């Protein structure tokens, strides 16, 4: 009862990001790039999507790829589906976690040797949990001189941000992937446009807490009562700041797949209107690339935009 007393998110993509791009074969490293705007000398990044951005909410992984394509860089993906190992470590399965980490690091060294001509200096993530785990992978030994950065901070570095007016709530995850400065500063710069004062932070844990919402839904339910109170206060503040009028839907953004699932459960809990949960990078793709961004990106990538290199 506790697990389903608030709706799980629906309307998810029917296929994973890799299935849509036909890059599920673990024997090949996919390199995704715009054949018109890039060549082998163009900046390359290694993007580790993780389970949440690749299997659970594959629109997040696709939006990240689409925005990297838009930024004009080459995107190298790991061969096949990979987990960073954090969920196993968090559940106390330390042997299992160590095996995953070791296997991944060996695989990444092989990828680095195969693609040594690309000179990868940046590892991009779209999940704070993956970020925390990958920090222990010693990527600077795999891709010499590289750094790990969240996709949103990377886009801000590239000067890619929304124009026009925008009114959003932002839920900063417990495992926040934004490490370079205060996350709200980054979020306001990315989506605030002409009205950064209408981007407000929504505090308190959403209750999903990684896998807590699945393993202990009874505890999650108690956490959600407090978040509901906070969201109603946030709604009042956002509407009073010149945001959406009473009765109109509010949009809450986040940067964590688990929080996206958790926030999706509060859709009907506002005083008026619905609460729509989404990822920052997905909202940016929608506003910058258009409503049909996903279909258009998949079509472009599948038309000569993917190079498959045998590991």
XYZ file of N, CA and C in Angstrom, residues 32-280:
747
model
N 29.173 9.537 -30.801
C 28.054 10.259 -31.413
C 28.500 11.688 -31.700
N 28.347 12.104 -32.950
C 28.778 13.459 -33.319
C 28.021 13.929 -34.545
N 27.920 15.231 -34.662
C 27.310 15.839 -35.847
C 28.337 15.764 -36.977
N 28.086 14.958 -38.033
C 29.094 14.793 -39.085
C 29.388 16.090 -39.844
N 28.460 17.045 -39.766
C 28.652 18.314 -40.492
C 29.562 19.260 -39.716
N 29.393 19.312 -38.380
C 30.086 20.325 -37.576
C 31.322 19.812 -36.849
N 31.592 18.504 -36.892
C 32.723 17.975 -36.120
C 33.649 17.145 -36.996
N 34.868 16.951 -36.488
C 35.815 16.011 -37.103
C 36.597 15.347 -35.969
N 37.589 14.559 -36.301
C 38.318 13.808 -35.269
C 39.095 14.725 -34.316
N 39.291 15.992 -34.685
C 40.024 16.939 -33.835
C 39.100 17.676 -32.859
N 37.779 17.559 -33.067
C 36.809 18.282 -32.225
C 36.850 17.753 -30.793
N 36.565 18.643 -29.829
C 36.535 18.247 -28.417
C 35.653 17.017 -28.217
N 36.145 16.072 -27.426
C 35.390 14.847 -27.143
C 35.152 14.732 -25.643
N 33.959 14.275 -25.268
C 33.648 14.017 -23.857
C 33.209 12.565 -23.707
N 33.452 12.009 -22.535
C 32.994 10.654 -22.218
C 31.773 10.799 -21.336
N 30.619 10.350 -21.815
C 29.369 10.501 -21.057
C 28.974 9.168 -20.430
N 28.891 9.145 -19.094
C 28.449 7.955 -18.364
C 27.008 8.184 -17.907
N 26.025 7.565 -18.589
C 24.620 7.856 -18.255
C 24.141 7.189 -16.970
N 24.622 5.968 -16.690
C 24.127 5.245 -15.524
C 22.731 4.696 -15.742
N 22.260 3.905 -14.777
C 20.966 3.205 -14.912
C 19.795 4.182 -15.036
N 19.789 5.218 -14.179
C 18.639 6.125 -14.116
C 18.409 6.911 -15.381
N 19.506 7.329 -16.056
C 19.379 8.169 -17.252
C 19.341 7.349 -18.536
N 19.532 6.047 -18.413
C 19.643 5.232 -19.625
C 18.538 4.196 -19.726
N 18.161 3.632 -18.585
C 17.115 2.601 -18.582
C 15.798 3.120 -18.005
N 15.881 3.779 -16.835
C 14.660 4.205 -16.149
C 14.013 5.397 -16.854
N 14.751 6.501 -16.955
C 14.255 7.695 -17.650
C 15.171 7.966 -18.836
N 15.003 7.202 -19.891
C 15.948 7.295 -21.008
C 15.868 8.642 -21.715
N 14.772 9.406 -21.493
C 14.708 10.746 -22.091
C 15.806 11.645 -21.517
N 16.253 11.360 -20.290
C 17.323 12.168 -19.689
C 18.642 11.932 -20.425
N 18.966 10.659 -20.667
C 20.183 10.338 -21.404
C 20.153 10.896 -22.817
N 18.978 10.811 -23.451
C 18.852 11.322 -24.823
C 18.948 12.849 -24.852
N 18.346 13.513 -23.860
C 18.430 14.985 -23.809
C 19.871 15.431 -23.584
N 20.595 14.698 -22.735
C 22.011 15.019 -22.501
C 22.803 14.887 -23.800
N 22.580 13.779 -24.511
C 23.267 13.578 -25.791
C 22.880 14.653 -26.804
N 21.593 14.986 -26.836
C 21.113 15.984 -27.800
C 21.732 17.349 -27.527
N 21.890 17.704 -26.249
C 22.473 19.001 -25.911
C 23.987 19.011 -26.154
N 24.643 17.863 -25.970
C 26.068 17.772 -26.303
C 26.259 17.876 -27.812
N 25.340 17.269 -28.569
C 25.342 17.395 -30.039
C 25.178 18.876 -30.417
N 24.217 19.541 -29.732
C 23.955 20.958 -29.964
C 25.188 21.807 -29.626
N 25.946 21.384 -28.587
C 27.141 22.120 -28.168
C 28.308 21.909 -29.133
N 28.155 20.949 -30.052
C 29.173 20.738 -31.075
C 30.357 19.903 -30.628
N 30.148 19.001 -29.638
C 31.241 18.130 -29.201
C 30.955 16.684 -29.600
N 31.985 15.865 -29.562
C 31.823 14.440 -29.796
C 31.507 13.774 -28.458
N 30.545 12.861 -28.457
C 30.151 12.176 -27.224
C 30.503 10.703 -27.324
N 31.377 10.259 -26.437
C 31.743 8.840 -26.366
C 30.924 8.205 -25.247
N 30.239 7.121 -25.546
C 29.451 6.407 -24.543
C 30.152 5.108 -24.165
N 29.926 4.606 -22.949
C 30.503 3.303 -22.597
C 29.901 2.210 -23.493
N 30.637 1.127 -23.708
C 30.072 0.025 -24.495
C 29.038 -0.744 -23.672
N 27.807 -0.802 -24.129
C 26.749 -1.542 -23.429
C 26.263 -0.845 -22.166
N 25.284 -1.478 -21.520
C 24.697 -0.917 -20.295
C 25.636 -1.137 -19.114
N 25.862 -0.090 -18.325
C 26.717 -0.219 -17.151
C 26.075 0.452 -15.944
N 26.343 -0.119 -14.769
C 25.947 0.502 -13.500
C 27.222 0.951 -12.806
N 27.178 2.073 -12.108
C 28.389 2.612 -11.460
C 28.778 1.807 -10.228
N 27.823 1.076 -9.621
C 28.108 0.271 -8.437
C 27.646 0.884 -7.128
N 27.139 2.126 -7.179
C 26.732 2.784 -5.932
C 25.529 2.088 -5.265
N 24.486 1.710 -6.033
C 23.341 1.065 -5.364
C 23.735 -0.196 -4.612
N 24.667 -0.968 -5.160
C 25.117 -2.189 -4.481
C 25.885 -1.832 -3.200
N 26.739 -0.822 -3.307
C 27.513 -0.394 -2.135
C 26.586 0.147 -1.052
N 25.584 0.927 -1.479
C 24.628 1.497 -0.529
C 23.784 0.438 0.162
N 23.592 -0.701 -0.526
C 22.791 -1.795 0.056
C 23.659 -2.755 0.862
N 24.962 -2.429 1.012
C 25.844 -3.277 1.820
C 26.458 -4.441 1.070
N 26.218 -4.497 -0.255
C 26.796 -5.602 -1.047
C 28.183 -5.170 -1.558
N 29.120 -5.082 -0.627
C 30.420 -4.483 -0.953
C 31.212 -5.302 -1.958
N 31.142 -6.634 -1.856
C 31.870 -7.487 -2.809
C 31.349 -7.273 -4.218
N 30.017 -7.222 -4.336
C 29.383 -7.008 -5.640
C 29.783 -5.638 -6.200
N 29.760 -4.620 -5.332
C 30.115 -3.265 -5.762
C 31.568 -3.211 -6.237
N 32.479 -3.831 -5.488
C 33.904 -3.823 -5.872
C 34.120 -4.509 -7.208
N 33.376 -5.594 -7.451
C 33.512 -6.304 -8.739
C 33.053 -5.409 -9.890
N 31.916 -4.719 -9.702
C 31.393 -3.817 -10.746
C 32.405 -2.701 -11.024
N 32.932 -2.100 -9.953
C 33.878 -0.992 -10.104
C 35.136 -1.448 -10.840
N 35.684 -2.602 -10.425
C 36.905 -3.118 -11.058
C 36.663 -3.432 -12.529
N 35.559 -4.119 -12.812
C 35.235 -4.461 -14.210
C 35.084 -3.202 -15.056
N 34.403 -2.202 -14.503
C 34.201 -0.949 -15.242
C 35.528 -0.246 -15.517
N 36.392 -0.190 -14.501
C 37.671 0.511 -14.671
C 38.546 -0.183 -15.716
N 38.562 -1.517 -15.692
C 39.320 -2.264 -16.710
C 38.768 -1.954 -18.103
N 37.422 -1.943 -18.209
C 36.778 -1.660 -19.492
C 37.107 -0.241 -19.969
N 37.081 0.730 -19.043
C 37.354 2.122 -19.428
C 38.805 2.301 -19.870
N 39.731 1.556 -19.243
C 41.124 1.607 -19.693
C 41.236 1.090 -21.132
N 40.482 0.042 -21.427
C 40.493 -0.489 -22.802
C 39.919 0.531 -23.786
N 38.823 1.207 -23.351
C 38.217 2.249 -24.199
C 39.224 3.373 -24.440
N 39.922 3.790 -23.374
C 40.901 4.875 -23.489
C 42.028 4.507 -24.446
N 42.493 3.248 -24.386
C 43.554 2.795 -25.296
C 43.065 2.773 -26.737
N 41.828 2.303 -26.922
C 41.271 2.215 -28.279
C 41.064 3.600 -28.888
N 40.625 4.551 -28.042
C 40.291 5.896 -28.547
C 41.337 6.933 -28.142
N 42.605 6.514 -28.033
C 43.633 7.456 -27.558
C 43.825 8.651 -28.495
N 43.328 8.548 -29.715
C 43.465 9.662 -30.664
C 42.473 10.793 -30.375
N 41.485 10.546 -29.494
C 40.451 11.557 -29.241
C 40.834 12.555 -28.147
N 41.779 12.193 -27.284
C 42.213 13.089 -26.212
C 41.023 13.577 -25.371
N 40.375 12.639 -24.689
C 39.203 12.948 -23.855
C 39.663 13.614 -22.560
N 39.148 14.813 -22.287
C 39.535 15.559 -21.085
C 38.372 15.772 -20.110
N 37.167 15.343 -20.512
C 35.988 15.598 -19.681
C 35.111 14.349 -19.599
N 34.755 13.962 -18.381
C 33.766 12.904 -18.153
C 32.484 13.595 -17.706
N 31.407 13.412 -18.458
C 30.123 14.062 -18.166
C 29.177 13.055 -17.517
N 28.465 13.482 -16.486
C 27.442 12.639 -15.854
C 26.131 13.423 -15.794
N 25.021 12.696 -15.638
C 23.715 13.351 -15.487
C 23.023 12.843 -14.225
N 23.824 12.363 -13.265
C 23.273 11.793 -12.033
C 24.289 11.998 -10.920
N 23.854 12.582 -9.809
C 24.763 12.867 -8.706
C 25.293 11.622 -8.026
N 24.489 10.561 -7.994
C 24.943 9.309 -7.390
C 26.094 8.726 -8.197
N 25.934 8.736 -9.523
C 27.028 8.276 -10.392
C 28.266 9.153 -10.189
N 28.047 10.456 -10.057
C 29.162 11.384 -9.849
C 29.947 10.966 -8.605
N 29.226 10.759 -7.488
C 29.891 10.419 -6.232
C 30.683 9.122 -6.358
N 30.131 8.153 -7.064
C 30.825 6.871 -7.216
C 32.004 6.971 -8.176
N 31.808 7.669 -9.288
C 32.859 7.736 -10.307
C 34.080 8.524 -9.827
N 33.908 9.350 -8.804
C 35.055 10.075 -8.259
C 36.127 9.117 -7.737
N 35.690 7.910 -7.366
C 36.644 6.908 -6.877
C 37.234 6.035 -7.974
N 36.861 6.293 -9.215
C 37.351 5.472 -10.342
C 38.741 5.896 -10.822
N 39.249 7.030 -10.314
C 40.552 7.572 -10.744
C 40.583 7.771 -12.263
N 39.596 8.509 -12.754
C 39.508 8.757 -14.201
C 40.732 9.506 -14.729
N 41.402 10.270 -13.837
C 42.585 10.998 -14.296
C 43.703 10.039 -14.728
N 43.646 8.782 -14.232
C 44.610 7.766 -14.682
C 44.147 7.084 -15.968
N 42.829 7.141 -16.224
C 42.275 6.472 -17.409
C 42.357 7.394 -18.622
N 41.784 8.597 -18.471
C 41.912 9.638 -19.504
C 42.794 10.731 -18.889
N 44.109 10.731 -19.151
C 45.031 11.635 -18.456
C 44.567 13.096 -18.462
N 44.569 13.671 -17.250
C 44.235 15.087 -17.117
C 42.763 15.411 -17.209
N 41.882 14.396 -17.093
C 40.450 14.672 -17.281
C 39.790 15.071 -15.968
N 38.574 15.589 -16.053
C 37.786 15.980 -14.884
C 36.381 15.420 -15.048
N 35.632 15.332 -13.937
C 34.227 14.896 -13.971
C 33.360 16.121 -13.761
N 32.295 16.241 -14.566
C 31.415 17.409 -14.447
C 29.983 17.005 -14.774
N 29.046 17.648 -14.114
C 27.631 17.422 -14.390
C 27.248 18.096 -15.707
N 26.311 17.511 -16.430
C 25.905 18.039 -17.748
C 25.434 19.494 -17.643
N 24.763 19.836 -16.546
C 24.221 21.196 -16.439
C 25.330 22.228 -16.260
N 26.334 21.892 -15.453
C 27.467 22.807 -15.295
C 28.270 22.887 -16.595
N 28.313 21.782 -17.331
C 29.034 21.781 -18.613
C 28.332 22.699 -19.617
N 27.002 22.628 -19.669
C 26.249 23.488 -20.597
C 26.424 24.965 -20.230
N 26.463 25.256 -18.927
C 26.661 26.641 -18.495
C 28.051 27.129 -18.918
N 29.045 26.246 -18.795
C 30.404 26.569 -19.263
C 30.398 26.944 -20.744
N 29.574 26.235 -21.514
C 29.512 26.448 -22.959
C 28.625 27.644 -23.332
N 28.023 28.263 -22.315
C 27.185 29.435 -22.576
C 25.811 29.085 -23.117
N 25.375 27.836 -22.903
C 24.057 27.407 -23.393
C 23.059 27.559 -22.249
N 22.067 28.424 -22.439
C 21.072 28.677 -21.393
C 19.763 29.120 -22.042
N 18.700 29.158 -21.246
C 17.388 29.526 -21.787
C 17.243 31.043 -21.840
N 16.564 31.526 -22.899
C 16.199 32.937 -22.984
C 14.728 33.080 -22.602
N 14.267 34.302 -22.515
C 12.850 34.531 -22.230
C 12.550 34.353 -20.760
N 11.261 34.334 -20.461
C 10.833 34.243 -19.066
C 10.634 32.780 -18.683
N 10.951 32.492 -17.429
C 10.741 31.135 -16.935
C 10.466 31.168 -15.448
N 9.473 30.398 -14.997
C 9.160 30.307 -13.569
C 9.200 28.828 -13.185
N 10.136 28.475 -12.345
C 10.318 27.063 -11.977
C 10.605 26.927 -10.490
N 10.229 25.761 -9.954
C 10.770 25.322 -8.672
C 11.957 24.424 -8.994
N 12.966 24.414 -8.132
C 14.086 23.490 -8.328
C 14.306 22.685 -7.056
N 14.347 21.368 -7.202
C 14.586 20.454 -6.088
C 16.024 19.975 -6.185
N 16.861 20.410 -5.248
C 18.267 19.993 -5.259
C 18.382 18.622 -4.588
N 18.903 17.624 -5.300
C 18.938 16.260 -4.751
C 19.885 16.126 -3.561
N 19.637 15.075 -2.767
C 20.568 14.753 -1.669
C 21.962 14.517 -2.243
N 22.042 13.770 -3.350
C 23.306 13.574 -4.069
C 23.356 14.599 -5.198
N 23.643 15.840 -4.845
C 23.644 16.880 -5.880
C 24.850 16.703 -6.799
N 24.634 16.701 -8.122
C 25.758 16.535 -9.046
C 26.499 17.847 -9.320
N 25.926 18.972 -8.869
C 26.537 20.276 -9.176
C 27.498 20.664 -8.063
N 28.782 20.639 -8.380
C 29.818 20.795 -7.359
C 30.639 22.078 -7.508
N 30.552 22.769 -8.645
C 31.459 23.885 -8.917
C 31.067 25.165 -8.175
N 29.766 25.333 -7.933
C 29.287 26.497 -7.181
C 27.937 26.131 -6.581
N 27.332 27.056 -5.856
C 26.010 26.794 -5.284
C 25.048 26.365 -6.392
N 24.396 25.191 -6.273
C 23.538 24.689 -7.353
C 22.472 25.690 -7.806
N 21.888 26.452 -6.881
C 20.840 27.400 -7.270
C 21.371 28.490 -8.196
N 22.645 28.846 -8.010
C 23.282 29.836 -8.877
C 23.329 29.301 -10.312
N 23.718 28.042 -10.438
C 23.794 27.397 -11.756
C 22.411 27.289 -12.380
N 21.425 26.849 -11.582
C 20.067 26.644 -12.100
C 19.453 27.965 -12.567
N 19.602 29.021 -11.754
C 19.061 30.330 -12.140
C 19.701 30.822 -13.436
N 21.025 30.583 -13.570
C 21.727 31.023 -14.785
C 21.257 30.231 -16.003
N 20.935 28.950 -15.809
C 20.544 28.088 -16.935
C 19.109 28.331 -17.388
N 18.174 28.370 -16.443
C 16.750 28.403 -16.832
C 16.042 29.689 -16.430
N 16.716 30.573 -15.681
C 16.056 31.789 -15.208
C 15.761 32.778 -16.316
N 16.619 32.804 -17.342
C 16.411 33.744 -18.447
C 16.303 35.172 -17.944
N 15.210 35.834 -18.323
C 14.991 37.232 -17.925
C 14.424 37.356 -16.511
N 14.002 36.224 -15.933
C 13.347 36.297 -14.620
C 13.965 35.295 -13.637
N 15.279 35.449 -13.308
C 15.902 34.500 -12.380
C 15.263 34.504 -10.994
N 14.606 35.627 -10.640
C 13.944 35.685 -9.324
C 12.740 34.753 -9.253
N 12.283 34.251 -10.416
C 11.146 33.324 -10.438
C 11.600 31.865 -10.518
N 12.855 31.614 -10.151
C 13.344 30.236 -9.997
C 13.624 30.052 -8.516
N 12.783 29.272 -7.838
C 12.859 29.127 -6.386
C 13.269 27.712 -6.007
N 13.999 27.610 -4.911
C 14.424 26.282 -4.446
C 13.341 25.657 -3.576
N 13.069 24.378 -3.829
C 12.139 23.619 -3.000
C 12.961 22.689 -2.113
N 12.955 22.973 -0.821
C 13.825 22.217 0.101
C 13.140 20.929 0.550
N 13.863 20.140 1.309
C 13.421 18.866 1.887
C 13.549 17.707 0.902
N 13.817 16.547 1.463
C 13.961 15.312 0.672
C 12.622 14.932 0.061
N 12.653 14.437 -1.175
C 11.404 14.064 -1.867
C 10.862 12.730 -1.379
N 11.678 11.954 -0.657
C 11.208 10.677 -0.120
C 11.642 9.469 -0.916
N 12.084 9.691 -2.152
C 12.500 8.535 -2.964
C 13.883 8.065 -2.506
N 14.770 9.032 -2.272
C 16.073 8.756 -1.648
C 16.787 7.550 -2.249
N 17.082 7.624 -3.523
C 17.738 6.487 -4.173
C 16.799 5.306 -4.216
N 17.141 4.239 -3.506
C 16.279 3.050 -3.499
C 15.460 2.935 -2.206
N 15.488 3.980 -1.350
C 14.723 3.911 -0.092
C 13.227 3.771 -0.371
N 12.728 4.487 -1.400
C 11.304 4.436 -1.720
C 10.837 3.042 -2.103
N 11.794 2.194 -2.524
C 11.451 0.821 -2.914
C 11.681 -0.138 -1.753
N 12.790 0.052 -1.036
C 13.113 -0.888 0.047
C 12.328 -0.610 1.325
N 12.066 0.685 1.625
C 11.296 1.037 2.829
C 10.236 2.079 2.486
N 9.216 1.690 1.696
C 8.179 2.666 1.326
C 7.421 3.229 2.519
N 7.400 2.504 3.641
C 6.714 3.018 4.830
C 7.430 4.257 5.375
N 8.759 4.226 5.399
C 9.521 5.391 5.854
C 9.382 6.527 4.831
N 9.431 6.173 3.538
C 9.295 7.187 2.486
C 7.982 7.943 2.612
N 6.917 7.228 2.945
C 5.610 7.867 3.105
C 5.671 8.966 4.166
N 6.353 8.693 5.274
C 6.462 9.687 6.337
C 7.241 10.904 5.868
N 8.301 10.682 5.087
C 9.110 11.788 4.570
C 8.274 12.641 3.613
N 7.413 11.979 2.851
C 6.619 12.700 1.838
C 5.621 13.671 2.453
N 5.103 13.366 3.651
C 4.161 14.288 4.293
C 4.812 15.673 4.448
N 6.096 15.678 4.844
C 6.798 16.941 5.070
C 7.077 17.653 3.751
N 7.395 16.875 2.715
C 7.675 17.473 1.410
C 6.405 18.098 0.826
N 5.267 17.459 1.066
C 3.988 18.010 0.586
C 3.753 19.406 1.160
N 3.984 19.553 2.460
C 3.824 20.868 3.106
C 4.726 21.895 2.438
N 5.977 21.488 2.192
C 6.954 22.391 1.594
C 6.517 22.815 0.194
N 6.009 21.871 -0.579
C 5.597 22.161 -1.961
C 4.440 23.154 -2.004
N 3.522 23.046 -1.055
C 2.394 23.990 -1.036
C 2.880 25.397 -0.689
N 3.861 25.479 0.223
C 4.455 26.781 0.538
C 5.191 27.338 -0.679
N 5.933 26.450 -1.354
C 6.677 26.863 -2.558
C 5.717 27.350 -3.641
N 4.581 26.668 -3.752
C 3.583 27.056 -4.761
C 3.109 28.484 -4.521
N 2.777 28.788 -3.266
C 2.316 30.141 -2.910
C 3.386 31.173 -3.246
N 4.645 30.881 -2.870
C 5.744 31.828 -3.103
C 5.976 32.050 -4.594
N 5.914 30.970 -5.394
C 6.177 31.101 -6.830
C 5.062 31.879 -7.522
N 3.813 31.606 -7.132
C 2.693 32.330 -7.753
C 2.743 33.808 -7.363
N 3.153 34.104 -6.125
C 3.225 35.508 -5.679
C 4.393 36.254 -6.325
N 5.425 35.522 -6.766
C 6.597 36.173 -7.370
C 6.362 36.527 -8.834
N 5.143 36.269 -9.321
C 4.838 36.569 -10.717
C 4.885 35.340 -11.603
N 4.955 34.179 -10.973
C 4.961 32.929 -11.732
C 3.582 32.602 -12.250
N 3.307 31.324 -12.558
C 1.998 30.937 -13.095
C 0.856 31.379 -12.175
N -0.257 31.771 -12.794
C -1.427 32.204 -12.016
C -2.083 30.997 -11.355
N -2.950 31.276 -10.379
C -3.665 30.205 -9.679
C -4.415 29.337 -10.685
N -4.315 28.042 -10.509
C -4.992 27.111 -11.419
C -4.085 26.588 -12.523
N -3.027 27.359 -12.848
C -2.088 26.892 -13.872
C -1.101 25.888 -13.267
N -0.576 25.020 -14.117
C 0.375 24.013 -13.640
C 1.718 24.648 -13.283
N 2.398 24.046 -12.321
C 3.761 24.467 -11.962
C 4.733 23.401 -12.436
N 5.939 23.817 -12.762
C 6.964 22.859 -13.178
C 8.061 22.843 -12.123
N 8.410 21.635 -11.659
C 9.521 21.480 -10.723
C 10.623 20.704 -11.428
N 11.821 21.262 -11.422
C 12.961 20.643 -12.096
C 13.892 20.022 -11.071
N 14.640 19.026 -11.513
C 15.644 18.409 -10.651
C 16.796 17.921 -11.512
N 17.781 17.276 -10.862
C 18.946 16.783 -11.603
C 19.352 15.405 -11.098
N 18.364 14.610 -10.707
C 18.604 13.262 -10.176
C 17.472 12.355 -10.646
N 17.786 11.207 -11.262
C 16.715 10.309 -11.746
C 15.784 9.835 -10.638
N 16.348 9.523 -9.468
C 15.505 9.053 -8.369
C 14.568 10.162 -7.893
N 15.083 11.400 -7.819
C 14.236 12.537 -7.425
C 13.155 12.789 -8.474
N 13.484 12.570 -9.742
C 12.477 12.741 -10.798
C 11.315 11.783 -10.557
N 11.652 10.546 -10.183
C 10.600 9.577 -9.858
C 9.841 10.008 -8.613
N 10.583 10.453 -7.589
C 9.934 10.864 -6.342
C 9.028 12.062 -6.532
N 9.493 13.075 -7.271
C 8.706 14.302 -7.466
C 7.486 14.058 -8.338
N 7.566 13.052 -9.224
C 6.425 12.736 -10.088
C 5.217 12.285 -9.273
N 5.451 11.847 -8.052
C 4.360 11.343 -7.207
C 3.498 12.465 -6.619
N 3.976 13.722 -6.693
C 3.249 14.840 -6.071
C 2.371 15.598 -7.064
N 2.118 15.007 -8.220
C 1.402 15.709 -9.290
C 0.097 16.349 -8.879
N -0.645 15.707 -7.977
C -1.983 16.202 -7.614
C -2.029 16.870 -6.242
N -0.866 17.208 -5.686
C -0.830 17.677 -4.300
C -0.776 19.187 -4.120
N -0.845 19.955 -5.216
C -0.848 21.418 -5.074
C -2.241 21.903 -4.687
N -2.299 23.169 -4.262
C -3.602 23.733 -3.908
C -4.461 23.966 -5.155
N -3.808 24.291 -6.275
C -4.518 24.420 -7.554
C -3.538 24.116 -8.681
N -4.024 23.452 -9.717
C -3.147 23.074 -10.819
C -2.374 21.808 -10.505
N -1.608 21.351 -11.490
C -0.813 20.138 -11.336
C 0.660 20.499 -11.190
N 1.408 19.608 -10.548
C 2.860 19.771 -10.451
C 3.510 18.853 -11.484
N 4.250 19.445 -12.412
C 4.922 18.663 -13.460
C 6.404 18.566 -13.120
N 6.896 17.351 -12.936
C 8.313 17.145 -12.616
C 9.091 16.858 -13.893
N 10.275 17.441 -14.000
C 11.116 17.181 -15.174
C 12.575 17.439 -14.827
N 13.444 17.029 -15.720
C 14.888 17.218 -15.565
C 15.270 18.556 -16.183
N 16.280 19.224 -15.633
C 16.706 20.506 -16.204
C 17.106 20.333 -17.668
